[in-house]
GROMACS .gro file of N, CA and C in nm:
model
  279
    1MET      N    1  -4.385  -2.647   5.784
    1MET     CA    2  -4.265  -2.624   5.703
    1MET      C    3  -4.283  -2.694   5.569
    2ALA      N    4  -4.256  -2.624   5.461
    2ALA     CA    5  -4.272  -2.681   5.327
    2ALA      C    6  -4.164  -2.785   5.300
    3ASP      N    7  -4.200  -2.880   5.214
    3ASP     CA    8  -4.102  -2.981   5.175
    3ASP      C    9  -3.990  -2.916   5.095
    4GLN      N   10  -3.869  -2.954   5.124
    4GLN     CA   11  -3.755  -2.901   5.051
    4GLN      C   12  -3.719  -2.995   4.938
    5LYS      N   13  -3.683  -2.939   4.822
    5LYS     CA   14  -3.640  -3.021   4.709
    5LYS      C   15  -3.501  -3.075   4.736
    6THR      N   16  -3.480  -3.198   4.695
    6THR     CA   17  -3.349  -3.260   4.710
    6THR      C   18  -3.300  -3.311   4.575
    7MET      N   19  -3.175  -3.349   4.570
    7MET     CA   20  -3.116  -3.408   4.451
    7MET      C   21  -3.011  -3.509   4.496
    8ILE      N   22  -2.977  -3.598   4.407
    8ILE     CA   23  -2.873  -3.696   4.434
    8ILE      C   24  -2.739  -3.636   4.393
    9GLN      N   25  -2.641  -3.646   4.481
    9GLN     CA   26  -2.508  -3.593   4.450
    9GLN      C   27  -2.405  -3.705   4.465
   10ALA      N   28  -2.323  -3.720   4.362
   10ALA     CA   29  -2.218  -3.821   4.364
   10ALA      C   30  -2.084  -3.754   4.397
   11GLU      N   31  -2.006  -3.823   4.478
   11GLU     CA   32  -1.875  -3.776   4.520
   11GLU      C   33  -1.771  -3.876   4.473
   12VAL      N   34  -1.672  -3.828   4.401
   12VAL     CA   35  -1.559  -3.911   4.358
   12VAL      C   36  -1.440  -3.870   4.442
   13ARG      N   37  -1.375  -3.968   4.502
   13ARG     CA   38  -1.254  -3.942   4.580
   13ARG      C   39  -1.141  -4.018   4.512
   14ALA      N   40  -1.041  -3.942   4.466
   14ALA     CA   41  -0.929  -4.002   4.393
   14ALA      C   42  -0.799  -3.961   4.459
   15ASP      N   43  -0.725  -4.058   4.508
   15ASP     CA   44  -0.595  -4.035   4.572
   15ASP      C   45  -0.603  -3.923   4.676
   16GLY      N   46  -0.710  -3.925   4.756
   16GLY     CA   47  -0.724  -3.831   4.867
   16GLY      C   48  -0.790  -3.699   4.834
   17VAL      N   49  -0.824  -3.674   4.709
   17VAL     CA   50  -0.890  -3.550   4.669
   17VAL      C   51  -1.036  -3.581   4.635
   18THR      N   52  -1.128  -3.498   4.687
   18THR     CA   53  -1.270  -3.521   4.667
   18THR      C   54  -1.326  -3.427   4.560
   19TYR      N   55  -1.409  -3.482   4.472
   19TYR     CA   56  -1.477  -3.407   4.366
   19TYR      C   57  -1.626  -3.436   4.376
   20LEU      N   58  -1.708  -3.332   4.387
   20LEU     CA   59  -1.853  -3.348   4.385
   20LEU      C   60  -1.899  -3.330   4.242
   21LEU      N   61  -1.963  -3.433   4.185
   21LEU     CA   62  -2.002  -3.428   4.045
   21LEU      C   63  -2.123  -3.340   4.023
   22ALA      N   64  -2.125  -3.272   3.909
   22ALA     CA   65  -2.243  -3.196   3.867
   22ALA      C   66  -2.356  -3.295   3.836
   23GLN      N   67  -2.478  -3.245   3.839
   23GLN     CA   68  -2.595  -3.331   3.825
   23GLN      C   69  -2.606  -3.405   3.693
   24ASP      N   70  -2.555  -3.351   3.585
   24ASP     CA   71  -2.575  -3.417   3.456
   24ASP      C   72  -2.473  -3.526   3.426
   25GLN      N   73  -2.383  -3.554   3.518
   25GLN     CA   74  -2.280  -3.654   3.493
   25GLN      C   75  -2.337  -3.795   3.503
   26ASP      N   76  -2.307  -3.877   3.403
   26ASP     CA   77  -2.352  -4.016   3.399
   26ASP      C   78  -2.254  -4.098   3.483
   27LEU      N   79  -2.296  -4.136   3.602
   27LEU     CA   80  -2.208  -4.205   3.696
   27LEU      C   81  -2.163  -4.341   3.642
   28GLY      N   82  -2.251  -4.414   3.577
   28GLY     CA   83  -2.213  -4.543   3.520
   28GLY      C   84  -2.107  -4.529   3.412
   29GLU      N   85  -2.122  -4.430   3.327
   29GLU     CA   86  -2.023  -4.404   3.221
   29GLU      C   87  -1.890  -4.359   3.281
   30LEU      N   88  -1.895  -4.275   3.384
   30LEU     CA   89  -1.771  -4.231   3.449
   30LEU      C   90  -1.698  -4.351   3.511
   31LYS      N   91  -1.770  -4.441   3.575
   31LYS     CA   92  -1.708  -4.561   3.632
   31LYS      C   93  -1.639  -4.643   3.523
   32ARG      N   94  -1.704  -4.659   3.409
   32ARG     CA   95  -1.644  -4.735   3.299
   32ARG      C   96  -1.516  -4.667   3.248
   33ARG      N   97  -1.518  -4.534   3.236
   33ARG     CA   98  -1.399  -4.462   3.190
   33ARG      C   99  -1.285  -4.472   3.290
   34ILE      N  100  -1.317  -4.471   3.420
   34ILE     CA  101  -1.214  -4.488   3.523
   34ILE      C  102  -1.156  -4.629   3.516
   35GLU      N  103  -1.242  -4.730   3.503
   35GLU     CA  104  -1.195  -4.868   3.491
   35GLU      C  105  -1.107  -4.885   3.368
   36ASP      N  106  -1.147  -4.825   3.255
   36ASP     CA  107  -1.066  -4.834   3.132
   36ASP      C  108  -0.930  -4.768   3.151
   37ALA      N  109  -0.926  -4.654   3.220
   37ALA     CA  110  -0.800  -4.585   3.243
   37ALA      C  111  -0.708  -4.666   3.333
   38ILE      N  112  -0.764  -4.731   3.434
   38ILE     CA  113  -0.685  -4.812   3.526
   38ILE      C  114  -0.628  -4.935   3.454
   39ALA      N  115  -0.698  -4.983   3.354
   39ALA     CA  116  -0.652  -5.100   3.279
   39ALA      C  117  -0.537  -5.068   3.185
   40THR      N  118  -0.505  -4.940   3.168
   40THR     CA  119  -0.393  -4.899   3.082
   40THR      C  120  -0.279  -4.849   3.172
   41ALA      N  121  -0.180  -4.791   3.110
   41ALA     CA  122  -0.069  -4.732   3.186
   41ALA      C  123  -0.112  -4.602   3.254
   42GLY      N  124  -0.227  -4.550   3.215
   42GLY     CA  125  -0.280  -4.427   3.271
   42GLY      C  126  -0.345  -4.344   3.163
   43ARG      N  127  -0.449  -4.271   3.202
   43ARG     CA  128  -0.522  -4.190   3.105
   43ARG      C  129  -0.597  -4.080   3.180
   44PHE      N  130  -0.615  -3.965   3.116
   44PHE     CA  131  -0.697  -3.860   3.175
   44PHE      C  132  -0.844  -3.894   3.158
   45VAL      N  133  -0.920  -3.873   3.264
   45VAL     CA  134  -1.065  -3.891   3.263
   45VAL      C  135  -1.126  -3.755   3.294
   46ASP      N  136  -1.211  -3.706   3.205
   46ASP     CA  137  -1.273  -3.575   3.221
   46ASP      C  138  -1.413  -3.588   3.278
   47PHE      N  139  -1.451  -3.494   3.366
   47PHE     CA  140  -1.587  -3.487   3.419
   47PHE      C  141  -1.613  -3.346   3.468
   48VAL      N  142  -1.740  -3.314   3.496
   48VAL     CA  143  -1.779  -3.181   3.541
   48VAL      C  144  -1.821  -3.191   3.687
   49VAL      N  145  -1.774  -3.094   3.767
   49VAL     CA  146  -1.802  -3.093   3.910
   49VAL      C  147  -1.900  -2.981   3.944
   50VAL      N  148  -1.951  -2.985   4.068
   50VAL     CA  149  -2.038  -2.880   4.117
   50VAL      C  150  -1.966  -2.747   4.099
   51GLY      N  151  -2.037  -2.647   4.051
   51GLY     CA  152  -1.977  -2.520   4.015
   51GLY      C  153  -1.963  -2.510   3.865
   52ASN      N  154  -2.003  -2.619   3.796
   52ASN     CA  155  -1.997  -2.627   3.650
   52ASN      C  156  -1.855  -2.606   3.598
   53ARG      N  157  -1.761  -2.673   3.662
   53ARG     CA  158  -1.620  -2.666   3.622
   53ARG      C  159  -1.573  -2.804   3.577
   54GLN      N  160  -1.495  -2.805   3.469
   54GLN     CA  161  -1.445  -2.931   3.416
   54GLN      C  162  -1.316  -2.969   3.485
   55VAL      N  163  -1.303  -3.098   3.516
   55VAL     CA  164  -1.184  -3.155   3.579
   55VAL      C  165  -1.129  -3.262   3.486
   56SER      N  166  -0.997  -3.265   3.469
   56SER     CA  167  -0.928  -3.372   3.399
   56SER      C  168  -0.841  -3.442   3.503
   57LEU      N  169  -0.874  -3.566   3.534
   57LEU     CA  170  -0.807  -3.642   3.638
   57LEU      C  171  -0.723  -3.753   3.574
   58LEU      N  172  -0.593  -3.754   3.603
   58LEU     CA  173  -0.507  -3.861   3.553
   58LEU      C  174  -0.528  -3.984   3.641
   59VAL      N  175  -0.579  -4.090   3.580
   59VAL     CA  176  -0.608  -4.215   3.650
   59VAL      C  177  -0.513  -4.321   3.597
   60ALA      N  178  -0.442  -4.387   3.689
   60ALA     CA  179  -0.344  -4.488   3.653
   60ALA      C  180  -0.369  -4.615   3.736
   61PRO      N  181  -0.301  -4.724   3.702
   61PRO     CA  182  -0.324  -4.850   3.774
   61PRO      C  183  -0.308  -4.840   3.926
   62ARG      N  184  -0.225  -4.749   3.974
   62ARG     CA  185  -0.204  -4.738   4.119
   62ARG      C  186  -0.297  -4.636   4.185
   63SER      N  187  -0.384  -4.574   4.106
   63SER     CA  188  -0.478  -4.475   4.162
   63SER      C  189  -0.578  -4.544   4.253
   64GLN      N  190  -0.618  -4.472   4.356
   64GLN     CA  191  -0.723  -4.519   4.446
   64GLN      C  192  -0.844  -4.431   4.426
   65VAL      N  193  -0.955  -4.489   4.380
   65VAL     CA  194  -1.075  -4.414   4.349
   65VAL      C  195  -1.193  -4.476   4.421
   66SER      N  196  -1.274  -4.391   4.487
   66SER     CA  197  -1.398  -4.438   4.547
   66SER      C  198  -1.509  -4.342   4.507
   67ILE      N  199  -1.632  -4.393   4.505
   67ILE     CA  200  -1.748  -4.313   4.467
   67ILE      C  201  -1.856  -4.332   4.572
   68ALA      N  202  -1.912  -4.221   4.619
   68ALA     CA  203  -2.021  -4.223   4.716
   68ALA      C  204  -2.136  -4.139   4.662
   69VAL      N  205  -2.258  -4.177   4.698
   69VAL     CA  206  -2.377  -4.105   4.653
   69VAL      C  207  -2.459  -4.066   4.775
   70ALA      N  208  -2.510  -3.940   4.775
   70ALA     CA  209  -2.589  -3.891   4.888
   70ALA      C  210  -2.703  -3.804   4.836
   71THR      N  211  -2.807  -3.790   4.916
   71THR     CA  212  -2.916  -3.698   4.887
   71THR      C  213  -2.886  -3.566   4.957
   72VAL      N  214  -2.889  -3.455   4.881
   72VAL     CA  215  -2.857  -3.322   4.933
   72VAL      C  216  -2.968  -3.225   4.892
   73LEU      N  217  -2.966  -3.104   4.949
   73LEU     CA  218  -3.062  -3.003   4.910
   73LEU      C  219  -3.042  -2.965   4.764
   74PHE      N  220  -3.150  -2.941   4.694
   74PHE     CA  221  -3.148  -2.906   4.552
   74PHE      C  222  -3.080  -2.771   4.531
   75ASP      N  223  -2.996  -2.762   4.429
   75ASP     CA  224  -2.931  -2.637   4.390
   75ASP      C  225  -2.954  -2.619   4.240
   76ALA      N  226  -3.040  -2.525   4.203
   76ALA     CA  227  -3.076  -2.504   4.062
   76ALA      C  228  -2.957  -2.462   3.976
   77ARG      N  229  -2.851  -2.410   4.038
   77ARG     CA  230  -2.733  -2.369   3.962
   77ARG      C  231  -2.653  -2.488   3.911
   78ASP      N  232  -2.669  -2.603   3.972
   78ASP     CA  233  -2.589  -2.723   3.942
   78ASP      C  234  -2.641  -2.790   3.816
   79THR      N  235  -2.608  -2.731   3.701
   79THR     CA  236  -2.656  -2.781   3.572
   79THR      C  237  -2.551  -2.861   3.497
   80GLY      N  238  -2.424  -2.847   3.533
   80GLY     CA  239  -2.317  -2.914   3.461
   80GLY      C  240  -2.274  -2.840   3.337
   81ASP      N  241  -2.329  -2.721   3.312
   81ASP     CA  242  -2.296  -2.642   3.194
   81ASP      C  243  -2.169  -2.562   3.221
   82VAL      N  244  -2.056  -2.605   3.161
   82VAL     CA  245  -1.928  -2.541   3.188
   82VAL      C  246  -1.921  -2.399   3.132
   83ASP      N  247  -2.015  -2.361   3.047
   83ASP     CA  248  -2.019  -2.223   2.997
   83ASP      C  249  -2.076  -2.127   3.100
   84PHE      N  250  -2.136  -2.180   3.207
   84PHE     CA  251  -2.195  -2.098   3.312
   84PHE      C  252  -2.148  -2.145   3.450
   85PRO      N  253  -2.017  -2.129   3.478
   85PRO     CA  254  -1.967  -2.171   3.610
   85PRO      C  255  -2.017  -2.079   3.720
   86TYR      N  256  -2.018  -2.129   3.839
   86TYR     CA  257  -2.054  -2.049   3.957
   86TYR      C  258  -1.965  -2.091   4.073
   87GLY      N  259  -1.956  -2.004   4.173
   87GLY     CA  260  -1.873  -2.034   4.289
   87GLY      C  261  -1.726  -2.023   4.255
   88GLY      N  262  -1.646  -2.042   4.355
   88GLY     CA  263  -1.503  -2.037   4.333
   88GLY      C  264  -1.428  -2.002   4.459
   89HIS      N  265  -1.299  -1.986   4.447
   89HIS     CA  266  -1.214  -1.960   4.562
   89HIS      C  267  -1.249  -1.829   4.632
   90TYR      N  268  -1.296  -1.731   4.557
   90TYR     CA  269  -1.320  -1.600   4.614
   90TYR      C  270  -1.456  -1.589   4.684
   91ASP      N  271  -1.541  -1.690   4.671
   91ASP     CA  272  -1.672  -1.688   4.738
   91ASP      C  273  -1.658  -1.694   4.889
   92LEU      N  274  -1.546  -1.743   4.937
   92LEU     CA  275  -1.527  -1.758   5.081
   92LEU      C  276  -1.476  -1.632   5.149
   93LEU      N  277  -1.436  -1.534   5.072
   93LEU     CA  278  -1.382  -1.410   5.128
   93LEU      C  279  -1.492  -1.319   5.180
   0.00000   0.00000   0.00000
């Protein structure tokens, strides 16, 4: 069996909702932006998720945010380019 390509995938969980980050997202920078938002009365933090879709998450001092990282199978579509989204609600039909 040939070796399968893998990639690192980061998962952000905020107030019970999970977001899988696109591959080009800078996890360290996202953490800093979340920390900065929590230090204020609240602020939107933007990032791109798998499917090349942009998310704007309102992060406030009472928000609960966790980040996990895992190795998953490589998906060449996961470029983070919001001009070329893929997948969606209708893919499950």
